[in-house]
Amino acid sequence: MIEKEVKIVVEQPPINQLKELLDRDLKFLNIEHQEDIYFNFIYRNFKMSDEAVRIRINDKGIELTYKGPKFNSSLKAREEITISVNDLDKTIHFLDRLGFYPVITIKKTRINYLDDSFLISLDLVDNLGQFIEIEAIHEIEDEKIHTYVNDFIRKYKIRGKLTTKSYLELLIEKNEKNSSSNSNTY
Amino acid sequence: MIEKEVKIVVEQPPINQLKELLDRDLKFLNIEHQEDIYFNFIYRNFKMSDEAVRIRINDKGIELTYKGPKFNSSLKAREEITISVNDLDKTIHFLDRLGFYPVITIKKTRINYLDDSFLISLDLVDNLGQFIEIEAIHEIEDEKIHTYVNDFIRKYKIRGKLTTKSYLELLIEKNEKNSSSNSNTY
């Protein structure tokens, strides 16, 4: 399936305030606690190929996902293939034997809302910050997603910026920045 | 987990006759209908590396298995890692994106019996023939497995031969033989 989404790095308002507004306006779905283990591949550098293999552990179970390269610059649109698996350790071993190795684990709390054709997720990502992801749940033209996002940003007076980067990319960037600023102090 | 097993290519007695004897002597477990799709890997030729990736569809569900190289010549002993997955098509797509492609599908009917520490499987493999697999269900010395197998062969007057080859290897061998004998008739 092709996933199309927009990610907003939220500076203002604070997430609690935003949560109150969304609780009032939208259909609350659920709160998820997600732990995502991202893997790289000895045969193909996923950072270069813009792919990802991820194990997600959440309240519902364990999922194994392949994400293809992003193929649209204005939206974060990419192929996603997700299968449910029954055993975390065995899945990690299975991947290990075939050349996949874990690179980073990302933990987040995700609060999900539904607004007609859009899934709105308020994400609190450990060591990274607060974000909103807006995802079309059906096939939809990019233009309509942009219109919805612009209205959303105006309505809730959000200050921040859009990004097409994944949490994996943002966290790796942040870690690299920290380690280079650390080395500057030497 | 390390799987240790012995496979017998059964020539005599006919499988129905053998089934009657085992029904009498052993604890019948179940009959399984298994469809196994074997994959090769663009980055590592599994025929050379003696590995396998397999999707098994049976009455219980769908399993994804990695089999490591055999590391014992007298027994068929190898690492096996199996996870349960929820969706056949998505699992095939997931594998495809990472460089795995299907090479052969093997269908068999497997009749399982338990005899203390051993799992006895009577296998009827489509386009290949009839086999017995004897597998230790706990850690056990190779010697004890051999003793058990020899006693088993004597007791049931089995004519045939032992093999450490997998059904995948046997079927590929047979297909290669057929295609070369076919070409001889040209």
mmCIF file with all atom_site columns, N, CA, C and O in Angstrom, chain A residues 24-68:
data_model
loop_
_atom_site.group_PDB
_atom_site.id
_atom_site.type_symbol
_atom_site.label_atom_id
_atom_site.label_alt_id
_atom_site.label_comp_id
_atom_site.label_asym_id
_atom_site.label_entity_id
_atom_site.label_seq_id
_atom_site.pdbx_PDB_ins_code
_atom_site.Cartn_x
_atom_site.Cartn_y
_atom_site.Cartn_z
_atom_site.occupancy
_atom_site.B_iso_or_equiv
_atom_site.pdbx_formal_charge
_atom_site.auth_seq_id
_atom_site.auth_comp_id
_atom_site.auth_asym_id
_atom_site.auth_atom_id
_atom_site.pdbx_PDB_model_num
ATOM 1   N N  . ARG A 1 24 ? -11.789 18.103 21.576 1.00 0.00 ? 24 ARG A N  1
ATOM 2   C CA . ARG A 1 24 ? -13.060 18.808 21.419 1.00 0.00 ? 24 ARG A CA 1
ATOM 3   C C  . ARG A 1 24 ? -13.613 18.653 20.001 1.00 0.00 ? 24 ARG A C  1
ATOM 4   O O  . ARG A 1 24 ? -14.807 18.417 19.812 1.00 0.00 ? 24 ARG A O  1
ATOM 5   N N  . ASP A 1 25 ? -12.700 18.719 18.987 1.00 0.00 ? 25 ASP A N  1
ATOM 6   C CA . ASP A 1 25 ? -13.154 18.816 17.594 1.00 0.00 ? 25 ASP A CA 1
ATOM 7   C C  . ASP A 1 25 ? -13.224 17.481 16.845 1.00 0.00 ? 25 ASP A C  1
ATOM 8   O O  . ASP A 1 25 ? -14.016 17.330 15.917 1.00 0.00 ? 25 ASP A O  1
ATOM 9   N N  . LEU A 1 26 ? -12.366 16.539 17.196 1.00 0.00 ? 26 LEU A N  1
ATOM 10  C CA . LEU A 1 26 ? -12.219 15.341 16.357 1.00 0.00 ? 26 LEU A CA 1
ATOM 11  C C  . LEU A 1 26 ? -12.637 14.083 17.105 1.00 0.00 ? 26 LEU A C  1
ATOM 12  O O  . LEU A 1 26 ? -12.837 14.096 18.311 1.00 0.00 ? 26 LEU A O  1
ATOM 13  N N  . LYS A 1 27 ? -12.732 12.988 16.333 1.00 0.00 ? 27 LYS A N  1
ATOM 14  C CA . LYS A 1 27 ? -13.072 11.700 16.936 1.00 0.00 ? 27 LYS A CA 1
ATOM 15  C C  . LYS A 1 27 ? -11.793 11.067 17.488 1.00 0.00 ? 27 LYS A C  1
ATOM 16  O O  . LYS A 1 27 ? -10.901 10.683 16.735 1.00 0.00 ? 27 LYS A O  1
ATOM 17  N N  . PHE A 1 28 ? -11.712 10.968 18.821 1.00 0.00 ? 28 PHE A N  1
ATOM 18  C CA . PHE A 1 28 ? -10.553 10.333 19.452 1.00 0.00 ? 28 PHE A CA 1
ATOM 19  C C  . PHE A 1 28 ? -10.572 8.834  19.164 1.00 0.00 ? 28 PHE A C  1
ATOM 20  O O  . PHE A 1 28 ? -11.603 8.180  19.308 1.00 0.00 ? 28 PHE A O  1
ATOM 21  N N  . LEU A 1 29 ? -9.437  8.297  18.727 1.00 0.00 ? 29 LEU A N  1
ATOM 22  C CA . LEU A 1 29 ? -9.376  6.855  18.447 1.00 0.00 ? 29 LEU A CA 1
ATOM 23  C C  . LEU A 1 29 ? -8.701  6.074  19.580 1.00 0.00 ? 29 LEU A C  1
ATOM 24  O O  . LEU A 1 29 ? -9.308  5.250  20.221 1.00 0.00 ? 29 LEU A O  1
ATOM 25  N N  . ASN A 1 30 ? -7.432  6.369  19.824 1.00 0.00 ? 30 ASN A N  1
ATOM 26  C CA . ASN A 1 30 ? -6.704  5.623  20.856 1.00 0.00 ? 30 ASN A CA 1
ATOM 27  C C  . ASN A 1 30 ? -5.339  6.267  21.137 1.00 0.00 ? 30 ASN A C  1
ATOM 28  O O  . ASN A 1 30 ? -4.902  7.162  20.417 1.00 0.00 ? 30 ASN A O  1
ATOM 29  N N  . ILE A 1 31 ? -4.724  5.816  22.207 1.00 0.00 ? 31 ILE A N  1
ATOM 30  C CA . ILE A 1 31 ? -3.336  6.193  22.507 1.00 0.00 ? 31 ILE A CA 1
ATOM 31  C C  . ILE A 1 31 ? -2.482  4.948  22.349 1.00 0.00 ? 31 ILE A C  1
ATOM 32  O O  . ILE A 1 31 ? -2.833  3.884  22.861 1.00 0.00 ? 31 ILE A O  1
ATOM 33  N N  . GLU A 1 32 ? -1.394  5.053  21.608 1.00 0.00 ? 32 GLU A N  1
ATOM 34  C CA . GLU A 1 32 ? -0.508  3.907  21.417 1.00 0.00 ? 32 GLU A CA 1
ATOM 35  C C  . GLU A 1 32 ? 0.877   4.216  21.980 1.00 0.00 ? 32 GLU A C  1
ATOM 36  O O  . GLU A 1 32 ? 1.362   5.348  21.861 1.00 0.00 ? 32 GLU A O  1
ATOM 37  N N  . HIS A 1 33 ? 1.498   3.198  22.568 1.00 0.00 ? 33 HIS A N  1
ATOM 38  C CA . HIS A 1 33 ? 2.898   3.299  22.968 1.00 0.00 ? 33 HIS A CA 1
ATOM 39  C C  . HIS A 1 33 ? 3.690   2.422  22.009 1.00 0.00 ? 33 HIS A C  1
ATOM 40  O O  . HIS A 1 33 ? 3.508   1.210  21.986 1.00 0.00 ? 33 HIS A O  1
ATOM 41  N N  . GLN A 1 34 ? 4.518   3.053  21.210 1.00 0.00 ? 34 GLN A N  1
ATOM 42  C CA . GLN A 1 34 ? 5.210   2.322  20.146 1.00 0.00 ? 34 GLN A CA 1
ATOM 43  C C  . GLN A 1 34 ? 6.711   2.313  20.376 1.00 0.00 ? 34 GLN A C  1
ATOM 44  O O  . GLN A 1 34 ? 7.296   3.344  20.737 1.00 0.00 ? 34 GLN A O  1
ATOM 45  N N  . GLU A 1 35 ? 7.298   1.146  20.166 1.00 0.00 ? 35 GLU A N  1
ATOM 46  C CA . GLU A 1 35 ? 8.747   1.035  20.203 1.00 0.00 ? 35 GLU A CA 1
ATOM 47  C C  . GLU A 1 35 ? 9.170   0.492  18.848 1.00 0.00 ? 35 GLU A C  1
ATOM 48  O O  . GLU A 1 35 ? 8.766   -0.613 18.465 1.00 0.00 ? 35 GLU A O  1
ATOM 49  N N  . ASP A 1 36 ? 9.956   1.278  18.127 1.00 0.00 ? 36 ASP A N  1
ATOM 50  C CA . ASP A 1 36 ? 10.318  0.918  16.750 1.00 0.00 ? 36 ASP A CA 1
ATOM 51  C C  . ASP A 1 36 ? 11.804  0.616  16.664 1.00 0.00 ? 36 ASP A C  1
ATOM 52  O O  . ASP A 1 36 ? 12.633  1.471  17.001 1.00 0.00 ? 36 ASP A O  1
ATOM 53  N N  . ILE A 1 37 ? 12.137  -0.582 16.204 1.00 0.00 ? 37 ILE A N  1
ATOM 54  C CA . ILE A 1 37 ? 13.541  -0.931 15.987 1.00 0.00 ? 37 ILE A CA 1
ATOM 55  C C  . ILE A 1 37 ? 13.795  -0.866 14.480 1.00 0.00 ? 37 ILE A C  1
ATOM 56  O O  . ILE A 1 37 ? 13.153  -1.585 13.708 1.00 0.00 ? 37 ILE A O  1
ATOM 57  N N  . TYR A 1 38 ? 14.713  0.012  14.075 1.00 0.00 ? 38 TYR A N  1
ATOM 58  C CA . TYR A 1 38 ? 15.043  0.147  12.658 1.00 0.00 ? 38 TYR A CA 1
ATOM 59  C C  . TYR A 1 38 ? 16.306  -0.638 12.337 1.00 0.00 ? 38 TYR A C  1
ATOM 60  O O  . TYR A 1 38 ? 17.257  -0.644 13.119 1.00 0.00 ? 38 TYR A O  1
ATOM 61  N N  . PHE A 1 39 ? 16.300  -1.266 11.163 1.00 0.00 ? 39 PHE A N  1
ATOM 62  C CA . PHE A 1 39 ? 17.420  -2.098 10.740 1.00 0.00 ? 39 PHE A CA 1
ATOM 63  C C  . PHE A 1 39 ? 18.068  -1.521 9.484  1.00 0.00 ? 39 PHE A C  1
ATOM 64  O O  . PHE A 1 39 ? 17.401  -0.908 8.668  1.00 0.00 ? 39 PHE A O  1
ATOM 65  N N  . ASN A 1 40 ? 19.377  -1.732 9.369  1.00 0.00 ? 40 ASN A N  1
ATOM 66  C CA . ASN A 1 40 ? 20.034  -1.501 8.096  1.00 0.00 ? 40 ASN A CA 1
ATOM 67  C C  . ASN A 1 40 ? 20.408  -2.866 7.515  1.00 0.00 ? 40 ASN A C  1
ATOM 68  O O  . ASN A 1 40 ? 20.183  -3.892 8.150  1.00 0.00 ? 40 ASN A O  1
ATOM 69  N N  . PHE A 1 41 ? 20.968  -2.863 6.305  1.00 0.00 ? 41 PHE A N  1
ATOM 70  C CA . PHE A 1 41 ? 21.107  -4.094 5.523  1.00 0.00 ? 41 PHE A CA 1
ATOM 71  C C  . PHE A 1 41 ? 22.528  -4.138 4.983  1.00 0.00 ? 41 PHE A C  1
ATOM 72  O O  . PHE A 1 41 ? 22.980  -3.182 4.343  1.00 0.00 ? 41 PHE A O  1
ATOM 73  N N  . ILE A 1 42 ? 23.254  -5.221 5.268  1.00 0.00 ? 42 ILE A N  1
ATOM 74  C CA . ILE A 1 42 ? 24.661  -5.258 4.832  1.00 0.00 ? 42 ILE A CA 1
ATOM 75  C C  . ILE A 1 42 ? 24.785  -5.218 3.310  1.00 0.00 ? 42 ILE A C  1
ATOM 76  O O  . ILE A 1 42 ? 25.819  -4.838 2.785  1.00 0.00 ? 42 ILE A O  1
ATOM 77  N N  . TYR A 1 43 ? 23.732  -5.596 2.595  1.00 0.00 ? 43 TYR A N  1
ATOM 78  C CA . TYR A 1 43 ? 23.833  -5.662 1.135  1.00 0.00 ? 43 TYR A CA 1
ATOM 79  C C  . TYR A 1 43 ? 23.371  -4.382 0.439  1.00 0.00 ? 43 TYR A C  1
ATOM 80  O O  . TYR A 1 43 ? 23.522  -4.255 -0.779 1.00 0.00 ? 43 TYR A O  1
ATOM 81  N N  . ARG A 1 44 ? 22.732  -3.479 1.199  1.00 0.00 ? 44 ARG A N  1
ATOM 82  C CA . ARG A 1 44 ? 22.149  -2.295 0.554  1.00 0.00 ? 44 ARG A CA 1
ATOM 83  C C  . ARG A 1 44 ? 21.998  -1.267 1.652  1.00 0.00 ? 44 ARG A C  1
ATOM 84  O O  . ARG A 1 44 ? 21.249  -1.502 2.605  1.00 0.00 ? 44 ARG A O  1
ATOM 85  N N  . ASN A 1 45 ? 22.713  -0.175 1.555  1.00 0.00 ? 45 ASN A N  1
ATOM 86  C CA . ASN A 1 45 ? 22.649  0.831  2.615  1.00 0.00 ? 45 ASN A CA 1
ATOM 87  C C  . ASN A 1 45 ? 21.311  1.572  2.536  1.00 0.00 ? 45 ASN A C  1
ATOM 88  O O  . ASN A 1 45 ? 21.072  2.370  1.629  1.00 0.00 ? 45 ASN A O  1
ATOM 89  N N  . PHE A 1 46 ? 20.438  1.322  3.517  1.00 0.00 ? 46 PHE A N  1
ATOM 90  C CA . PHE A 1 46 ? 19.093  1.894  3.476  1.00 0.00 ? 46 PHE A CA 1
ATOM 91  C C  . PHE A 1 46 ? 19.103  3.415  3.584  1.00 0.00 ? 46 PHE A C  1
ATOM 92  O O  . PHE A 1 46 ? 18.154  4.066  3.163  1.00 0.00 ? 46 PHE A O  1
ATOM 93  N N  . LYS A 1 47 ? 20.164  3.974  4.167  1.00 0.00 ? 47 LYS A N  1
ATOM 94  C CA . LYS A 1 47 ? 20.244  5.430  4.249  1.00 0.00 ? 47 LYS A CA 1
ATOM 95  C C  . LYS A 1 47 ? 20.406  6.006  2.836  1.00 0.00 ? 47 LYS A C  1
ATOM 96  O O  . LYS A 1 47 ? 19.836  7.040  2.509  1.00 0.00 ? 47 LYS A O  1
ATOM 97  N N  . MET A 1 48 ? 21.174  5.320  2.003  1.00 0.00 ? 48 MET A N  1
ATOM 98  C CA . MET A 1 48 ? 21.362  5.762  0.624  1.00 0.00 ? 48 MET A CA 1
ATOM 99  C C  . MET A 1 48 ? 20.142  5.414  -0.234 1.00 0.00 ? 48 MET A C  1
ATOM 100 O O  . MET A 1 48 ? 19.728  6.204  -1.078 1.00 0.00 ? 48 MET A O  1
ATOM 101 N N  . SER A 1 49 ? 19.584  4.233  -0.035 1.00 0.00 ? 49 SER A N  1
ATOM 102 C CA . SER A 1 49 ? 18.487  3.782  -0.903 1.00 0.00 ? 49 SER A CA 1
ATOM 103 C C  . SER A 1 49 ? 17.135  4.334  -0.424 1.00 0.00 ? 49 SER A C  1
ATOM 104 O O  . SER A 1 49 ? 16.122  4.134  -1.088 1.00 0.00 ? 49 SER A O  1
ATOM 105 N N  . ASP A 1 50 ? 17.148  5.047  0.727  1.00 0.00 ? 50 ASP A N  1
ATOM 106 C CA . ASP A 1 50 ? 15.917  5.628  1.282  1.00 0.00 ? 50 ASP A CA 1
ATOM 107 C C  . ASP A 1 50 ? 14.849  4.563  1.538  1.00 0.00 ? 50 ASP A C  1
ATOM 108 O O  . ASP A 1 50 ? 13.675  4.758  1.256  1.00 0.00 ? 50 ASP A O  1
ATOM 109 N N  . GLU A 1 51 ? 15.291  3.414  2.060  1.00 0.00 ? 51 GLU A N  1
ATOM 110 C CA . GLU A 1 51 ? 14.350  2.353  2.431  1.00 0.00 ? 51 GLU A CA 1
ATOM 111 C C  . GLU A 1 51 ? 14.437  2.143  3.947  1.00 0.00 ? 51 GLU A C  1
ATOM 112 O O  . GLU A 1 51 ? 15.301  2.713  4.620  1.00 0.00 ? 51 GLU A O  1
ATOM 113 N N  . ALA A 1 52 ? 13.566  1.327  4.478  1.00 0.00 ? 52 ALA A N  1
ATOM 114 C CA . ALA A 1 52 ? 13.648  0.985  5.897  1.00 0.00 ? 52 ALA A CA 1
ATOM 115 C C  . ALA A 1 52 ? 13.022  -0.376 6.148  1.00 0.00 ? 52 ALA A C  1
ATOM 116 O O  . ALA A 1 52 ? 12.058  -0.768 5.486  1.00 0.00 ? 52 ALA A O  1
ATOM 117 N N  . VAL A 1 53 ? 13.602  -1.092 7.108  1.00 0.00 ? 53 VAL A N  1
ATOM 118 C CA . VAL A 1 53 ? 12.967  -2.287 7.667  1.00 0.00 ? 53 VAL A CA 1
ATOM 119 C C  . VAL A 1 53 ? 12.807  -2.014 9.155  1.00 0.00 ? 53 VAL A C  1
ATOM 120 O O  . VAL A 1 53 ? 13.758  -1.582 9.815  1.00 0.00 ? 53 VAL A O  1
ATOM 121 N N  . ARG A 1 54 ? 11.593  -2.202 9.641  1.00 0.00 ? 54 ARG A N  1
ATOM 122 C CA . ARG A 1 54 ? 11.288  -1.812 11.012 1.00 0.00 ? 54 ARG A CA 1
ATOM 123 C C  . ARG A 1 54 ? 10.499  -2.902 11.726 1.00 0.00 ? 54 ARG A C  1
ATOM 124 O O  . ARG A 1 54 ? 9.578   -3.477 11.158 1.00 0.00 ? 54 ARG A O  1
ATOM 125 N N  . ILE A 1 55 ? 10.855  -3.159 12.972 1.00 0.00 ? 55 ILE A N  1
ATOM 126 C CA . ILE A 1 55 ? 9.976   -3.952 13.843 1.00 0.00 ? 55 ILE A CA 1
ATOM 127 C C  . ILE A 1 55 ? 9.295   -2.966 14.778 1.00 0.00 ? 55 ILE A C  1
ATOM 128 O O  . ILE A 1 55 ? 9.967   -2.165 15.435 1.00 0.00 ? 55 ILE A O  1
ATOM 129 N N  . ARG A 1 56 ? 7.972   -2.974 14.808 1.00 0.00 ? 56 ARG A N  1
ATOM 130 C CA . ARG A 1 56 ? 7.229   -2.120 15.744 1.00 0.00 ? 56 ARG A CA 1
ATOM 131 C C  . ARG A 1 56 ? 6.574   -2.980 16.814 1.00 0.00 ? 56 ARG A C  1
ATOM 132 O O  . ARG A 1 56 ? 5.853   -3.942 16.496 1.00 0.00 ? 56 ARG A O  1
ATOM 133 N N  . ILE A 1 57 ? 6.855   -2.639 18.069 1.00 0.00 ? 57 ILE A N  1
ATOM 134 C CA . ILE A 1 57 ? 6.197   -3.306 19.191 1.00 0.00 ? 57 ILE A CA 1
ATOM 135 C C  . ILE A 1 57 ? 5.208   -2.299 19.755 1.00 0.00 ? 57 ILE A C  1
ATOM 136 O O  . ILE A 1 57 ? 5.595   -1.200 20.181 1.00 0.00 ? 57 ILE A O  1
ATOM 137 N N  . ASN A 1 58 ? 3.932   -2.635 19.734 1.00 0.00 ? 58 ASN A N  1
ATOM 138 C CA . ASN A 1 58 ? 2.956   -1.739 20.351 1.00 0.00 ? 58 ASN A CA 1
ATOM 139 C C  . ASN A 1 58 ? 1.945   -2.548 21.152 1.00 0.00 ? 58 ASN A C  1
ATOM 140 O O  . ASN A 1 58 ? 2.106   -3.760 21.336 1.00 0.00 ? 58 ASN A O  1
ATOM 141 N N  . ASP A 1 59 ? 0.924   -1.877 21.635 1.00 0.00 ? 59 ASP A N  1
ATOM 142 C CA . ASP A 1 59 ? -0.027  -2.546 22.529 1.00 0.00 ? 59 ASP A CA 1
ATOM 143 C C  . ASP A 1 59 ? -0.758  -3.687 21.809 1.00 0.00 ? 59 ASP A C  1
ATOM 144 O O  . ASP A 1 59 ? -1.246  -4.612 22.444 1.00 0.00 ? 59 ASP A O  1
ATOM 145 N N  . LYS A 1 60 ? -0.814  -3.612 20.473 1.00 0.00 ? 60 LYS A N  1
ATOM 146 C CA . LYS A 1 60 ? -1.556  -4.625 19.719 1.00 0.00 ? 60 LYS A CA 1
ATOM 147 C C  . LYS A 1 60 ? -0.723  -5.860 19.395 1.00 0.00 ? 60 LYS A C  1
ATOM 148 O O  . LYS A 1 60 ? -1.246  -6.907 19.072 1.00 0.00 ? 60 LYS A O  1
ATOM 149 N N  . GLY A 1 61 ? 0.625   -5.713 19.417 1.00 0.00 ? 61 GLY A N  1
ATOM 150 C CA . GLY A 1 61 ? 1.459   -6.855 19.060 1.00 0.00 ? 61 GLY A CA 1
ATOM 151 C C  . GLY A 1 61 ? 2.747   -6.411 18.392 1.00 0.00 ? 61 GLY A C  1
ATOM 152 O O  . GLY A 1 61 ? 3.245   -5.308 18.644 1.00 0.00 ? 61 GLY A O  1
ATOM 153 N N  . ILE A 1 62 ? 3.254   -7.258 17.512 1.00 0.00 ? 62 ILE A N  1
ATOM 154 C CA . ILE A 1 62 ? 4.536   -6.990 16.856 1.00 0.00 ? 62 ILE A CA 1
ATOM 155 C C  . ILE A 1 62 ? 4.318   -6.970 15.346 1.00 0.00 ? 62 ILE A C  1
ATOM 156 O O  . ILE A 1 62 ? 3.710   -7.879 14.784 1.00 0.00 ? 62 ILE A O  1
ATOM 157 N N  . GLU A 1 63 ? 4.836   -5.909 14.717 1.00 0.00 ? 63 GLU A N  1
ATOM 158 C CA . GLU A 1 63 ? 4.697   -5.779 13.267 1.00 0.00 ? 63 GLU A CA 1
ATOM 159 C C  . GLU A 1 63 ? 6.070   -5.675 12.621 1.00 0.00 ? 63 GLU A C  1
ATOM 160 O O  . GLU A 1 63 ? 6.975   -5.049 13.163 1.00 0.00 ? 63 GLU A O  1
ATOM 161 N N  . LEU A 1 64 ? 6.179   -6.268 11.426 1.00 0.00 ? 64 LEU A N  1
ATOM 162 C CA . LEU A 1 64 ? 7.399   -6.169 10.635 1.00 0.00 ? 64 LEU A CA 1
ATOM 163 C C  . LEU A 1 64 ? 7.039   -5.392 9.373  1.00 0.00 ? 64 LEU A C  1
ATOM 164 O O  . LEU A 1 64 ? 6.096   -5.746 8.671  1.00 0.00 ? 64 LEU A O  1
ATOM 165 N N  . THR A 1 65 ? 7.787   -4.315 9.104  1.00 0.00 ? 65 THR A N  1
ATOM 166 C CA . THR A 1 65 ? 7.426   -3.416 8.003  1.00 0.00 ? 65 THR A CA 1
ATOM 167 C C  . THR A 1 65 ? 8.601   -3.154 7.077  1.00 0.00 ? 65 THR A C  1
ATOM 168 O O  . THR A 1 65 ? 9.732   -2.983 7.526  1.00 0.00 ? 65 THR A O  1
ATOM 169 N N  . TYR A 1 66 ? 8.313   -3.158 5.772  1.00 0.00 ? 66 TYR A N  1
ATOM 170 C CA . TYR A 1 66 ? 9.255   -2.646 4.780  1.00 0.00 ? 66 TYR A CA 1
ATOM 171 C C  . TYR A 1 66 ? 8.722   -1.315 4.276  1.00 0.00 ? 66 TYR A C  1
ATOM 172 O O  . TYR A 1 66 ? 7.532   -1.198 3.977  1.00 0.00 ? 66 TYR A O  1
ATOM 173 N N  . LYS A 1 67 ? 9.595   -0.296 4.229  1.00 0.00 ? 67 LYS A N  1
ATOM 174 C CA . LYS A 1 67 ? 9.217   0.991  3.649  1.00 0.00 ? 67 LYS A CA 1
ATOM 175 C C  . LYS A 1 67 ? 10.087  1.260  2.436  1.00 0.00 ? 67 LYS A C  1
ATOM 176 O O  . LYS A 1 67 ? 11.317  1.234  2.529  1.00 0.00 ? 67 LYS A O  1
ATOM 177 N N  . GLY A 1 68 ? 9.448   1.519  1.315  1.00 0.00 ? 68 GLY A N  1
ATOM 178 C CA . GLY A 1 68 ? 10.179  1.821  0.087  1.00 0.00 ? 68 GLY A CA 1
ATOM 179 C C  . GLY A 1 68 ? 10.648  3.262  0.059  1.00 0.00 ? 68 GLY A C  1
ATOM 180 O O  . GLY A 1 68 ? 10.309  4.055  0.941  1.00 0.00 ? 68 GLY A O  1
#
